Each structure stands twice: as C-alpha cells, then as structure tokens.
GROMACS .gro file of C-alpha atoms in nm:
model
  245
    1MET     CA    1   0.000  -0.028   0.005
    2LYS     CA    2   0.299   0.241   0.073
    3HIS     CA    3   0.422   0.218  -0.253
    4PHE     CA    4   0.082   0.293  -0.422
    5TYR     CA    5   0.036   0.571  -0.250
    6LEU     CA    6   0.364   0.681  -0.361
    7PHE     CA    7   0.302   0.568  -0.693
    8ILE     CA    8   0.016   0.828  -0.675
    9ALA     CA    9   0.173   1.122  -0.543
   10SER     CA   10   0.481   1.038  -0.826
   11ALA     CA   11   0.268   1.201  -1.119
   12LEU     CA   12   0.252   1.514  -0.918
   13LEU     CA   13   0.552   1.635  -0.842
   14TRP     CA   14   0.657   1.751  -1.171
   15PRO     CA   15   0.429   1.936  -1.476
   16VAL     CA   16   0.454   1.762  -1.788
   17THR     CA   17   0.315   1.776  -2.135
   18SER     CA   18   0.100   1.519  -2.167
   19LEU     CA   19  -0.165   1.431  -1.906
   20ALA     CA   20  -0.372   1.142  -2.147
   21ALA     CA   21  -0.035   0.964  -2.079
   22GLN     CA   22  -0.022   0.981  -1.776
   23THR     CA   23  -0.391   0.909  -1.687
   24ASP     CA   24  -0.296   0.590  -1.923
   25HIS     CA   25   0.024   0.460  -1.746
   26LEU     CA   26  -0.185   0.556  -1.388
   27SER     CA   27  -0.499   0.395  -1.548
   28ASN     CA   28  -0.274   0.079  -1.622
   29ARG     CA   29  -0.168   0.071  -1.257
   30LEU     CA   30  -0.518   0.067  -1.101
   31THR     CA   31  -0.637  -0.216  -1.368
   32GLN     CA   32  -0.374  -0.432  -1.202
   33ASP     CA   33  -0.417  -0.327  -0.817
   34HIS     CA   34  -0.761  -0.160  -0.784
   35HIS     CA   35  -0.909   0.069  -0.502
   36PRO     CA   36  -1.173   0.241  -0.572
   37SER     CA   37  -1.158   0.440  -0.264
   38ILE     CA   38  -0.854   0.618  -0.457
   39GLU     CA   39  -0.964   0.692  -0.784
   40PRO     CA   40  -1.190   1.003  -0.707
   41LEU     CA   41  -0.856   1.126  -0.536
   42LEU     CA   42  -0.629   1.012  -0.817
   43ILE     CA   43  -0.851   1.195  -1.067
   44ARG     CA   44  -0.983   1.479  -0.886
   45LEU     CA   45  -0.565   1.539  -0.798
   46LEU     CA   46  -0.453   1.502  -1.164
   47SER     CA   47  -0.685   1.744  -1.285
   48GLU     CA   48  -0.578   2.015  -1.016
   49ASN     CA   49  -0.237   1.950  -1.119
   50ASN     CA   50  -0.303   1.991  -1.492
   51THR     CA   51  -0.396   2.339  -1.383
   52ALA     CA   52  -0.077   2.406  -1.200
   53ALA     CA   53   0.113   2.310  -1.509
   54SER     CA   54  -0.051   2.566  -1.737
   55LYS     CA   55   0.132   2.830  -1.461
   56GLN     CA   56   0.497   2.618  -1.445
   57PRO     CA   57   0.575   2.496  -1.810
   58ALA     CA   58   0.703   2.134  -1.828
   59LEU     CA   59   1.043   2.087  -1.746
   60THR     CA   60   1.272   1.962  -2.076
   61SER     CA   61   1.396   1.614  -2.118
   62ASP     CA   62   1.689   1.700  -2.024
   63GLN     CA   63   1.584   1.803  -1.695
   64THR     CA   64   1.342   1.532  -1.589
   65ASP     CA   65   1.578   1.236  -1.689
   66VAL     CA   66   1.683   1.184  -1.322
   67SER     CA   67   1.518   0.823  -1.263
   68HIS     CA   68   1.814   0.625  -1.262
   69PRO     CA   69   1.941   0.352  -1.019
   70GLN     CA   70   2.133   0.591  -0.772
   71ALA     CA   71   1.850   0.719  -0.643
   72ASP     CA   72   1.797   0.655  -0.292
   73CYS     CA   73   1.381   0.618  -0.253
   74THR     CA   74   1.384   0.541   0.145
   75PRO     CA   75   1.140   0.821   0.322
   76ASN     CA   76   1.222   0.945   0.636
   77PRO     CA   77   1.125   0.703   0.880
   78ASP     CA   78   1.017   0.919   1.171
   79ALA     CA   79   0.815   1.143   0.900
   80GLN     CA   80   0.660   0.840   0.737
   81ARG     CA   81   0.529   0.686   1.029
   82VAL     CA   82   0.296   0.968   1.052
   83GLY     CA   83   0.224   0.970   0.683
   84ILE     CA   84   0.524   1.257   0.580
   85TYR     CA   85   0.716   1.190   0.279
   86HIS     CA   86   1.085   1.327   0.302
   87PHE     CA   87   1.399   1.244   0.101
   88ALA     CA   88   1.735   1.275   0.173
   89PHE     CA   89   1.953   1.503  -0.020
   90ASP     CA   90   2.373   1.524  -0.021
   91GLU     CA   91   2.528   1.853   0.183
   92VAL     CA   92   2.707   2.037  -0.077
   93LYS     CA   93   3.087   2.123  -0.019
   94TRP     CA   94   3.134   2.424   0.126
   95ALA     CA   95   3.414   2.577  -0.147
   96ASP     CA   96   3.104   2.488  -0.406
   97LEU     CA   97   2.901   2.761  -0.236
   98VAL     CA   98   2.880   3.151  -0.316
   99VAL     CA   99   2.705   3.464  -0.174
  100VAL     CA  100   2.358   3.583  -0.337
  101ASN     CA  101   2.181   3.855  -0.210
  102ARG     CA  102   2.367   3.803   0.159
  103HIS     CA  103   2.323   3.394   0.095
  104ARG     CA  104   2.504   3.111   0.027
  105VAL     CA  105   2.361   2.934  -0.288
  106HIS     CA  106   2.549   2.636  -0.484
  107LYS     CA  107   2.787   2.840  -0.720
  108ILE     CA  108   2.644   2.628  -1.038
  109ALA     CA  109   2.297   2.790  -0.905
  110ALA     CA  110   2.417   3.139  -0.923
  111PRO     CA  111   2.476   3.226  -1.214
  112SER     CA  112   2.089   3.171  -1.338
  113LEU     CA  113   1.959   3.341  -0.979
  114ARG     CA  114   2.112   3.665  -1.025
  115LYS     CA  115   1.951   3.696  -1.397
  116MET     CA  116   1.645   3.609  -1.216
  117MET     CA  117   1.627   3.837  -0.979
  118ALA     CA  118   1.746   4.113  -1.182
  119ALA     CA  119   1.483   4.034  -1.469
  120ALA     CA  120   1.207   4.020  -1.166
  121LYS     CA  121   1.331   4.366  -1.055
  122ALA     CA  122   1.325   4.501  -1.373
  123ASP     CA  123   0.948   4.410  -1.438
  124GLY     CA  124   0.874   4.558  -1.114
  125ALA     CA  125   0.852   4.237  -0.879
  126PRO     CA  126   1.149   4.262  -0.700
  127LEU     CA  127   1.243   3.910  -0.502
  128THR     CA  128   1.470   3.879  -0.173
  129ILE     CA  129   1.616   3.566  -0.098
  130ALA     CA  130   1.535   3.460   0.305
  131SER     CA  131   1.748   3.152   0.339
  132GLY     CA  132   1.950   2.955   0.119
  133PHE     CA  133   2.217   2.691   0.181
  134ARG     CA  134   2.164   2.511   0.509
  135SER     CA  135   2.385   2.275   0.676
  136VAL     CA  136   2.243   1.885   0.817
  137LYS     CA  137   2.394   2.044   1.133
  138TYR     CA  138   2.171   2.351   1.107
  139GLN     CA  139   1.905   2.167   1.037
  140GLN     CA  140   1.942   1.907   1.297
  141ASP     CA  141   1.956   2.154   1.540
  142LEU     CA  142   1.601   2.332   1.428
  143ILE     CA  143   1.451   1.952   1.485
  144ASN     CA  144   1.562   1.958   1.852
  145ARG     CA  145   1.442   2.326   1.936
  146LYS     CA  146   1.096   2.156   1.751
  147ILE     CA  147   1.135   1.895   1.947
  148LYS     CA  148   1.207   2.080   2.275
  149SER     CA  149   0.883   2.309   2.202
  150LYS     CA  150   0.688   2.051   2.241
  151GLN     CA  151   0.582   1.988   1.897
  152SER     CA  152   0.425   1.694   1.767
  153PRO     CA  153   0.637   1.472   1.507
  154ALA     CA  154   0.361   1.585   1.287
  155GLN     CA  155   0.361   1.918   1.297
  156ILE     CA  156   0.724   1.903   1.264
  157TYR     CA  157   0.833   1.746   0.973
  158ARG     CA  158   0.481   1.886   0.778
  159LEU     CA  159   0.690   2.219   0.772
  160SER     CA  160   1.044   2.096   0.809
  161ALA     CA  161   1.282   1.851   0.684
  162PRO     CA  162   1.453   1.612   0.897
  163ALA     CA  163   1.853   1.660   0.936
  164GLY     CA  164   1.968   1.526   0.544
  165TYR     CA  165   1.608   1.561   0.414
  166SER     CA  166   1.626   1.918   0.337
  167GLU     CA  167   1.648   2.064  -0.066
  168HIS     CA  168   1.855   2.353   0.160
  169HIS     CA  169   2.125   2.093   0.238
  170THR     CA  170   2.242   2.127  -0.175
  171GLY     CA  171   2.209   2.499  -0.171
  172LEU     CA  172   2.051   2.457  -0.488
  173ALA     CA  173   1.733   2.615  -0.296
  174VAL     CA  174   1.627   2.931  -0.175
  175ASP     CA  175   1.328   3.110   0.013
  176PHE     CA  176   1.240   3.412  -0.076
  177SER     CA  177   1.076   3.686   0.163
  178PRO     CA  178   0.835   3.659   0.297
  179PHE     CA  179   0.889   3.297   0.338
  180ASP     CA  180   0.529   3.250   0.490
  181ASP     CA  181   0.190   3.218   0.325
  182SER     CA  182   0.200   3.599   0.294
  183PHE     CA  183   0.428   3.485  -0.025
  184VAL     CA  184   0.138   3.378  -0.227
  185LYS     CA  185   0.014   3.714  -0.285
  186THR     CA  186   0.307   3.938  -0.378
  187LYS     CA  187   0.410   3.999  -0.705
  188GLY     CA  188   0.748   3.817  -0.710
  189TYR     CA  189   0.525   3.508  -0.631
  190ALA     CA  190   0.325   3.585  -0.949
  191TRP     CA  191   0.671   3.659  -1.180
  192LEU     CA  192   0.801   3.319  -1.061
  193LEU     CA  193   0.562   3.174  -1.176
  194GLU     CA  194   0.506   3.278  -1.508
  195ASN     CA  195   0.935   3.339  -1.567
  196ALA     CA  196   1.063   3.090  -1.295
  197HIS     CA  197   1.106   2.813  -1.536
  198HIS     CA  198   1.265   3.014  -1.801
  199TYR     CA  199   1.581   3.058  -1.539
  200GLY     CA  200   1.568   2.662  -1.451
  201TRP     CA  201   1.383   2.757  -1.128
  202TYR     CA  202   1.086   2.547  -0.989
  203GLN     CA  203   0.823   2.574  -0.676
  204THR     CA  204   0.880   2.201  -0.489
  205TYR     CA  205   0.594   2.242  -0.208
  206THR     CA  206   0.294   2.293  -0.490
  207GLU     CA  207  -0.048   2.269  -0.330
  208ALA     CA  208  -0.063   1.907  -0.568
  209TYR     CA  209   0.244   1.792  -0.381
  210SER     CA  210   0.149   1.909  -0.068
  211LYS     CA  211  -0.151   1.730  -0.096
  212VAL     CA  212   0.012   1.367  -0.193
  213SER     CA  213   0.357   1.434   0.035
  214GLY     CA  214   0.197   1.550   0.344
  215VAL     CA  215   0.489   1.810   0.332
  216ALA     CA  216   0.317   2.176   0.329
  217GLU     CA  217   0.258   2.416   0.056
  218GLU     CA  218   0.510   2.652   0.059
  219SER     CA  219   0.514   2.942  -0.229
  220TRP     CA  220   0.881   3.100  -0.100
  221HIS     CA  221   1.061   2.792  -0.142
  222TRP     CA  222   1.195   2.726  -0.491
  223LYS     CA  223   1.475   2.497  -0.636
  224TYR     CA  224   1.769   2.528  -0.960
  225ARG     CA  225   1.770   2.170  -1.175
  226GLY     CA  226   1.800   2.384  -1.457
  227ASP     CA  227   2.095   2.166  -1.589
  228ASP     CA  228   2.260   1.809  -1.581
  229VAL     CA  229   2.481   1.857  -1.223
  230ALA     CA  230   2.198   2.024  -1.096
  231ALA     CA  231   1.943   1.712  -1.174
  232GLN     CA  232   2.188   1.480  -1.064
  233MET     CA  233   2.229   1.660  -0.701
  234LEU     CA  234   1.878   1.621  -0.702
  235LYS     CA  235   1.869   1.239  -0.802
  236ASN     CA  236   1.624   1.160  -0.556
  237ASP     CA  237   1.328   1.370  -0.729
  238ALA     CA  238   1.321   1.036  -0.935
  239CYS     CA  239   1.138   0.871  -0.622
  240LEU     CA  240   0.779   1.079  -0.706
  241LEU     CA  241   0.845   1.050  -1.111
  242PRO     CA  242   0.578   0.894  -1.345
  243ASP     CA  243   0.799   0.617  -1.404
  244LEU     CA  244   0.807   0.493  -1.051
  245GLY     CA  245   0.809   0.132  -0.990
   0.00000   0.00000   0.00000
C-alpha cells in the first residue's frame, strides 16, 4: 500500500507535457491493483495538477531525465510514521558555495539566480532571498528546538525536513521573503510562476505535492535544476516521478 500511495504522488511532482499519457499509465496500474476509494481522489488531483502545470511549463527532457538506479527512495522513517514523505539530499561542499543577496547558494545555481532576480526587479516584482544553504547540523538543531518545544512529529515534519532530507543542503534551494503564506500574494510569486522556469527554477512544494506528500505547501521555496549537475544532485526527485516502479 505504501508503494501505491507513493505511485500516486509520483504523477504530481513535475508538470508533464501530456496528461493523457500520464492518465493511461496510472490507469494500467489501477487495473492491476484496484483501489476504488482512491480513484476519485486520483482523478481530482490529476485535474488540479494539470491546471498548475499551465502556470509552470513542463521541464525539458534533459531536466526530467533523473530516474536512475542511484536514487535513494527510502523516506525518512520518523516522518513516514506520521504519513509525511521526505527524501535524502547530500550536503554541498563549502567550497562550492558563493554568496548571492547575502546568502550562500551553490555556484552552479548562482548565475541563473542573479539573472532571474534582476529580471524580476526590472519587471517591478523584486525578490529578496530569506534563506539559502543550510547545513545538516543547522537542520538538526532546528528539529531539536521543535522537539524541545513539545511539537508533535506531524507538526515538525509537515513544516520542516529532517536533518539530511532538506533541499537546502544542496545549495540549490532558496526561500524568498516573506517566507510564509503571505508570499503567495506578492508580485514576486506571480512573476515566478510565469517566468522562473526560463531560468531553471521550480517551486517544489505546490498544493498538489502537499496533498500527496503531507509536506506543507510553500510558495516561497524554489529550487534550481536547470542543468545536468543540478539534476544529479537532486536525483532523489526520481522517487516521485511517474515511472516509479
């Protein structure tokens, strides 16, 4: 059953160019393993994700070609116990980090990030980085503080990735300010939805992704996967791609 739910999630992470092909693939799986209570939800989520895809154009074939055997699709066990799925990401070497807008990001993401922010500013939708690279230690300290404050595992892992499971470890993810729900109302967010893909940047925690992973929606969190190196570093995205077995 766990793999079946992950399979449903796999159809929703990245925008796809052909919803019909995606639906055929899922229909074949449903025929083999019939779950009548799940089918209405699946149909509704596919429809919602197709609408979201119109806002963020599909990735190119090069950008989506990350489903390889090196992906580690073992979810964090603590989060999984409360129905939330986080996958591991390696920490970037310190020497590969550079400063953009007073925050450290991976050097391969920096040029496109600078260009994107300059373009947004020119269009009257300025973007300010609130957070960039985070070490595994930083993330563990964050989780420890939440545990100490008596937050439940569901509260913790819905909003924060476990140490070793955050995209911020790679240096390829940034949070824009304000990094809370008010960001969705900003000109910056509207601009990102229309233009970020031109620079290789994509929103990870969309509404559709939140519904199937249990992770809270984050309009402010964006990651760079605009070249082969970035795709390799984010290879565990393959865990939620449509070709999951």
